[in-house]
XYZ file of N, CA, C and O in Angstrom:
408
model
N 3.078 -54.926 58.621
C 4.355 -55.429 58.183
C 5.075 -56.190 59.287
O 5.793 -57.120 59.015
N 4.892 -55.782 60.538
C 5.575 -56.439 61.638
C 5.099 -57.872 61.797
O 5.893 -58.761 62.063
N 3.797 -58.091 61.649
C 3.281 -59.449 61.765
C 3.821 -60.321 60.649
O 4.134 -61.489 60.856
N 3.965 -59.737 59.471
C 4.499 -60.469 58.326
C 5.938 -60.892 58.576
O 6.310 -62.027 58.348
N 6.769 -59.969 59.108
C 8.170 -60.303 59.365
C 8.292 -61.307 60.491
O 9.143 -62.184 60.458
N 7.444 -61.204 61.514
C 7.495 -62.160 62.614
C 7.115 -63.552 62.120
O 7.691 -64.543 62.547
N 6.153 -63.636 61.211
C 5.723 -64.911 60.659
C 6.869 -65.570 59.892
O 7.138 -66.753 60.045
N 7.579 -64.800 59.081
C 8.693 -65.340 58.317
C 9.824 -65.773 59.246
O 10.419 -66.816 59.065
N 10.099 -64.986 60.301
C 11.171 -65.331 61.237
C 10.855 -66.612 61.978
O 11.737 -67.422 62.219
N 9.603 -66.793 62.350
C 9.238 -68.029 63.043
C 9.433 -69.230 62.132
O 9.926 -70.266 62.547
N 9.068 -69.077 60.877
C 9.251 -70.174 59.918
C 10.735 -70.462 59.741
O 11.162 -71.608 59.772
N 11.542 -69.429 59.598
C 12.978 -69.621 59.401
C 13.631 -70.230 60.636
O 14.437 -71.133 60.526
N 13.286 -69.744 61.826
C 13.940 -70.246 63.025
C 13.511 -71.676 63.314
O 14.292 -72.467 63.817
N 12.280 -72.047 62.974
C 11.857 -73.434 63.170
C 12.557 -74.355 62.183
O 12.895 -75.477 62.504
N 12.777 -73.881 60.995
C 13.400 -74.719 59.972
C 14.883 -74.929 60.253
O 15.410 -76.011 60.031
N 15.570 -73.904 60.737
C 17.012 -74.028 60.941
C 17.345 -74.604 62.300
O 18.243 -75.420 62.420
N 16.681 -74.152 63.337
C 16.890 -74.730 64.656
C 17.951 -74.054 65.497
O 17.904 -74.127 66.704
N 18.936 -73.400 64.915
C 19.990 -72.787 65.718
C 19.806 -71.284 65.781
O 19.188 -70.680 64.917
N 20.372 -70.694 66.832
C 20.250 -69.242 67.015
C 21.009 -68.501 65.937
O 20.533 -67.503 65.408
N 22.199 -68.984 65.584
C 23.015 -68.297 64.572
C 22.288 -68.217 63.242
O 22.232 -67.166 62.617
N 21.706 -69.304 62.817
C 21.013 -69.297 61.529
C 19.740 -68.476 61.587
O 19.353 -67.867 60.604
N 19.078 -68.430 62.742
C 17.863 -67.617 62.829
C 18.204 -66.136 62.793
O 17.435 -65.333 62.291
N 19.389 -65.737 63.321
C 19.808 -64.342 63.213
C 20.103 -63.976 61.773
O 19.794 -62.874 61.329
N 20.693 -64.892 61.028
C 20.936 -64.652 59.601
C 19.608 -64.527 58.874
O 19.424 -63.649 58.029
N 18.658 -65.380 59.238
C 17.329 -65.306 58.632
C 16.677 -63.958 58.953
O 16.066 -63.343 58.091
N 16.822 -63.501 60.190
C 16.263 -62.213 60.581
C 16.880 -61.086 59.767
O 16.194 -60.153 59.364
N 18.188 -61.176 59.503
C 18.850 -60.161 58.690
C 18.267 -60.144 57.279
O 18.008 -59.098 56.718
N 18.047 -61.322 56.684
C 17.480 -61.366 55.341
C 16.044 -60.852 55.319
O 15.627 -60.201 54.375
N 15.285 -61.128 56.370
C 13.915 -60.629 56.443
C 13.922 -59.111 56.539
O 13.136 -58.433 55.877
N 14.820 -58.542 57.344
C 14.902 -57.095 57.460
C 15.297 -56.456 56.128
O 14.784 -55.400 55.775
N 16.219 -57.087 55.410
C 16.605 -56.579 54.091
C 15.420 -56.667 53.134
O 15.165 -55.745 52.363
N 14.669 -57.761 53.208
C 13.492 -57.924 52.361
C 12.471 -56.822 52.644
O 11.916 -56.217 51.727
N 12.236 -56.535 53.919
C 11.277 -55.497 54.292
C 11.781 -54.131 53.845
O 11.021 -53.300 53.352
N 13.095 -53.888 53.994
C 13.670 -52.620 53.564
C 13.526 -52.430 52.056
O 13.144 -51.359 51.589
N 13.793 -53.471 51.291
C 13.646 -53.396 49.831
C 12.189 -53.140 49.465
O 11.889 -52.336 48.577
N 11.282 -53.784 50.181
C 9.859 -53.589 49.921
C 9.450 -52.147 50.223
O 8.686 -51.529 49.473
N 9.976 -51.579 51.310
C 9.659 -50.192 51.664
C 10.240 -49.213 50.637
O 9.595 -48.227 50.285
N 11.457 -49.488 50.144
C 12.071 -48.619 49.143
C 11.279 -48.664 47.841
O 11.046 -47.630 47.210
N 10.831 -49.851 47.452
C 10.015 -49.967 46.240
C 8.706 -49.191 46.387
O 8.268 -48.519 45.453
N 8.093 -49.270 47.560
C 6.854 -48.533 47.800
C 7.109 -47.029 47.775
O 6.312 -46.263 47.228
N 8.244 -46.592 48.360
C 8.595 -45.175 48.352
C 8.799 -44.676 46.929
O 8.318 -43.608 46.561
N 9.511 -45.456 46.118
C 9.744 -45.070 44.725
C 8.422 -45.026 43.959
O 8.191 -44.125 43.153
N 7.542 -45.981 44.226
C 6.248 -46.003 43.546
C 5.412 -44.776 43.920
O 4.757 -44.188 43.066
N 5.447 -44.384 45.197
C 4.649 -43.238 45.651
C 5.255 -41.901 45.245
O 4.536 -40.918 45.109
N 6.556 -41.824 45.083
C 7.241 -40.552 44.826
C 7.931 -40.503 43.468
O 8.911 -39.780 43.302
N 7.429 -41.234 42.484
C 8.133 -41.316 41.203
C 8.205 -39.975 40.479
O 9.201 -39.673 39.837
N 7.191 -39.134 40.606
C 7.222 -37.837 39.933
C 8.278 -36.926 40.555
O 8.970 -36.204 39.851
N 8.389 -36.975 41.887
C 9.405 -36.165 42.551
C 10.812 -36.655 42.225
O 11.725 -35.857 42.022
N 10.989 -37.968 42.151
C 12.308 -38.532 41.854
C 12.721 -38.193 40.422
O 13.845 -37.742 40.179
N 11.814 -38.378 39.479
C 12.123 -38.056 38.081
C 12.370 -36.559 37.930
O 13.318 -36.136 37.260
N 11.536 -35.749 38.580
C 11.730 -34.299 38.529
C 13.059 -33.888 39.129
O 13.743 -33.001 38.618
N 13.459 -34.532 40.228
C 14.748 -34.223 40.845
C 15.917 -34.567 39.948
O 16.877 -33.799 39.834
N 15.848 -35.724 39.299
C 16.934 -36.112 38.386
C 17.016 -35.175 37.182
O 18.116 -34.772 36.780
N 15.867 -34.822 36.633
C 15.854 -33.870 35.519
C 16.380 -32.518 35.987
O 17.135 -31.837 35.282
N 16.000 -32.112 37.211
C 16.467 -30.845 37.760
C 17.971 -30.831 37.998
O 18.632 -29.815 37.770
N 18.529 -31.946 38.469
C 19.979 -32.037 38.652
C 20.702 -31.837 37.318
O 21.666 -31.074 37.217
N 20.220 -32.537 36.310
C 20.814 -32.420 34.983
C 20.619 -31.008 34.424
O 21.532 -30.419 33.839
N 19.410 -30.452 34.637
C 19.137 -29.095 34.175
C 19.989 -28.065 34.885
O 20.447 -27.088 34.283
N 20.238 -28.253 36.175
C 21.098 -27.340 36.919
C 22.526 -27.352 36.401
O 23.180 -26.314 36.294
N 23.000 -28.549 36.056
C 24.344 -28.650 35.489
C 24.418 -27.966 34.124
O 25.364 -27.241 33.835
N 23.409 -28.229 33.307
C 23.397 -27.600 31.981
C 23.285 -26.083 32.083
O 23.929 -25.364 31.311
N 22.520 -25.599 33.039
C 22.410 -24.152 33.230
C 23.763 -23.570 33.628
O 24.172 -22.526 33.131
N 24.466 -24.248 34.528
C 25.796 -23.776 34.927
C 26.755 -23.799 33.744
O 27.531 -22.872 33.543
N 26.684 -24.858 32.952
C 27.635 -25.037 31.847
C 27.410 -24.006 30.736
O 28.378 -23.442 30.216
N 26.171 -23.768 30.353
C 25.914 -22.943 29.178
C 25.492 -21.506 29.497
O 25.715 -20.613 28.696
N 24.876 -21.272 30.645
C 24.452 -19.920 30.997
C 25.371 -19.381 32.077
O 26.105 -18.420 31.868
N 25.303 -19.990 33.252
C 26.202 -19.675 34.352
C 26.353 -18.196 34.664
O 25.454 -17.393 34.468
N 27.540 -17.844 35.150
C 27.836 -16.464 35.520
C 29.230 -16.146 34.982
O 30.223 -16.717 35.430
N 29.299 -15.271 34.035
C 30.556 -14.954 33.362
C 31.508 -14.183 34.274
O 32.710 -14.430 34.304
N 30.983 -13.261 35.065
C 31.842 -12.391 35.870
C 32.373 -13.078 37.123
O 33.389 -12.669 37.658
N 31.698 -14.108 37.614
C 32.128 -14.791 38.826
C 31.612 -14.147 40.100
O 32.024 -14.528 41.195
N 30.746 -13.169 39.986
C 30.214 -12.497 41.172
C 28.889 -13.083 41.646
O 28.370 -12.660 42.669
N 28.356 -14.054 40.927
C 27.097 -14.696 41.314
C 27.414 -15.876 42.230
O 28.042 -16.838 41.790
N 26.991 -15.849 43.492
C 27.396 -16.908 44.419
C 26.790 -18.274 44.106
O 27.407 -19.293 44.394
N 25.613 -18.314 43.513
C 24.975 -19.606 43.238
C 25.411 -20.152 41.884
O 25.703 -21.332 41.743
N 25.478 -19.328 40.882
C 25.711 -19.788 39.522
C 27.188 -19.922 39.161
O 27.514 -20.406 38.093
N 28.094 -19.536 40.041
C 29.513 -19.583 39.706
C 30.043 -21.009 39.654
O 30.797 -21.359 38.758
N 29.663 -21.853 40.602
C 30.187 -23.221 40.695
C 29.101 -24.233 40.384
O 27.940 -24.052 40.747
N 29.512 -25.341 39.760
C 28.549 -26.374 39.422
C 28.007 -27.039 40.678
O 26.848 -27.457 40.718
N 28.809 -27.145 41.721
C 28.364 -27.852 42.925
C 27.414 -27.024 43.775
O 26.878 -27.524 44.764
N 27.190 -25.777 43.432
C 26.116 -25.014 44.072
C 24.888 -24.916 43.175
O 23.766 -24.814 43.678
N 25.087 -24.988 41.872
C 23.958 -24.863 40.948
C 23.196 -26.173 40.801
O 21.970 -26.163 40.678
N 23.885 -27.303 40.828
C 23.231 -28.599 40.629
C 22.217 -28.902 41.742
O 21.093 -29.312 41.442
N 22.529 -28.707 43.031
C 21.493 -28.957 44.049
C 20.282 -28.029 43.937
O 19.155 -28.447 44.199
N 20.510 -26.786 43.547
C 19.371 -25.885 43.339
C 18.491 -26.396 42.202
O 17.270 -26.345 42.280
N 19.099 -26.873 41.147
C 18.320 -27.454 40.048
C 17.551 -28.678 40.504
O 16.397 -28.878 40.139
N 18.187 -29.524 41.324
C 17.504 -30.704 41.853
C 16.339 -30.338 42.747
O 15.270 -30.954 42.690
N 16.519 -29.323 43.584
C 15.441 -28.875 44.462
C 14.250 -28.360 43.653
O 13.106 -28.735 43.914
N 14.521 -27.544 42.654
C 13.433 -27.048 41.816
C 12.779 -28.183 41.032
O 11.573 -28.177 40.810
N 13.581 -29.174 40.620
C 13.008 -30.322 39.920
C 12.067 -31.121 40.801
O 11.001 -31.560 40.355
N 12.435 -31.315 42.064
C 11.565 -32.042 42.994
C 10.278 -31.265 43.227
O 9.183 -31.832 43.242
N 10.401 -29.961 43.411
C 9.204 -29.143 43.646
C 8.271 -29.138 42.436
O 7.054 -29.265 42.570
N 8.842 -28.997 41.261
C 8.015 -28.986 40.049
C 7.462 -30.380 39.767
O 6.316 -30.535 39.347
N 8.259 -31.430 40.017
C 7.767 -32.797 39.836
C 6.615 -33.117 40.766
O 5.700 -33.856 40.415
N 6.640 -32.551 41.979
C 5.548 -32.766 42.915
C 4.251 -32.100 42.490
O 3.170 -32.508 42.902
N 4.356 -31.074 41.669
C 3.141 -30.412 41.181
C 2.382 -31.300 40.194
O 1.160 -31.156 40.058
N 3.058 -32.187 39.503
C 2.416 -33.040 38.499
C 1.921 -34.359 39.069
O 1.436 -35.205 38.345
N 2.058 -34.535 40.363
C 1.625 -35.768 41.008
C 0.098 -35.850 40.986
O -0.578 -34.903 41.387
N -0.467 -36.989 40.528
C -1.918 -37.093 40.504
C -2.483 -37.204 41.927
O -1.822 -37.687 42.835
N -3.709 -36.747 42.096
C -4.375 -36.799 43.401
C -4.806 -38.232 43.722
O -5.271 -38.964 42.853
N -4.648 -38.633 44.987
C -5.131 -39.943 45.433
C -6.610 -39.825 45.788
O -7.030 -38.853 46.385
N -7.364 -40.841 45.436
C -8.804 -40.817 45.724
C -9.105 -41.666 46.919
O -8.497 -42.537 47.318
């Protein structure tokens, strides 16, 4: 990836000619590389991401409909403690369904 970004920067700096414009070009190249890395991360971790989102929603629903009536349960009493636990379990369960790489 570094060679790719250096190649684009050289093309941009030769085309513009000034240092200011080449720094702007470098910023756009870095953003392009960052977007490319995020897309690759999402592609590689889609089961964990989907599982986490489902878990967040499931944690909220568990708090809303089941929860803790007496208020003595430290995790289930508040939605802001139950939702992250649901998200964590969703990520863990989503990772179990990830297909093996060959």
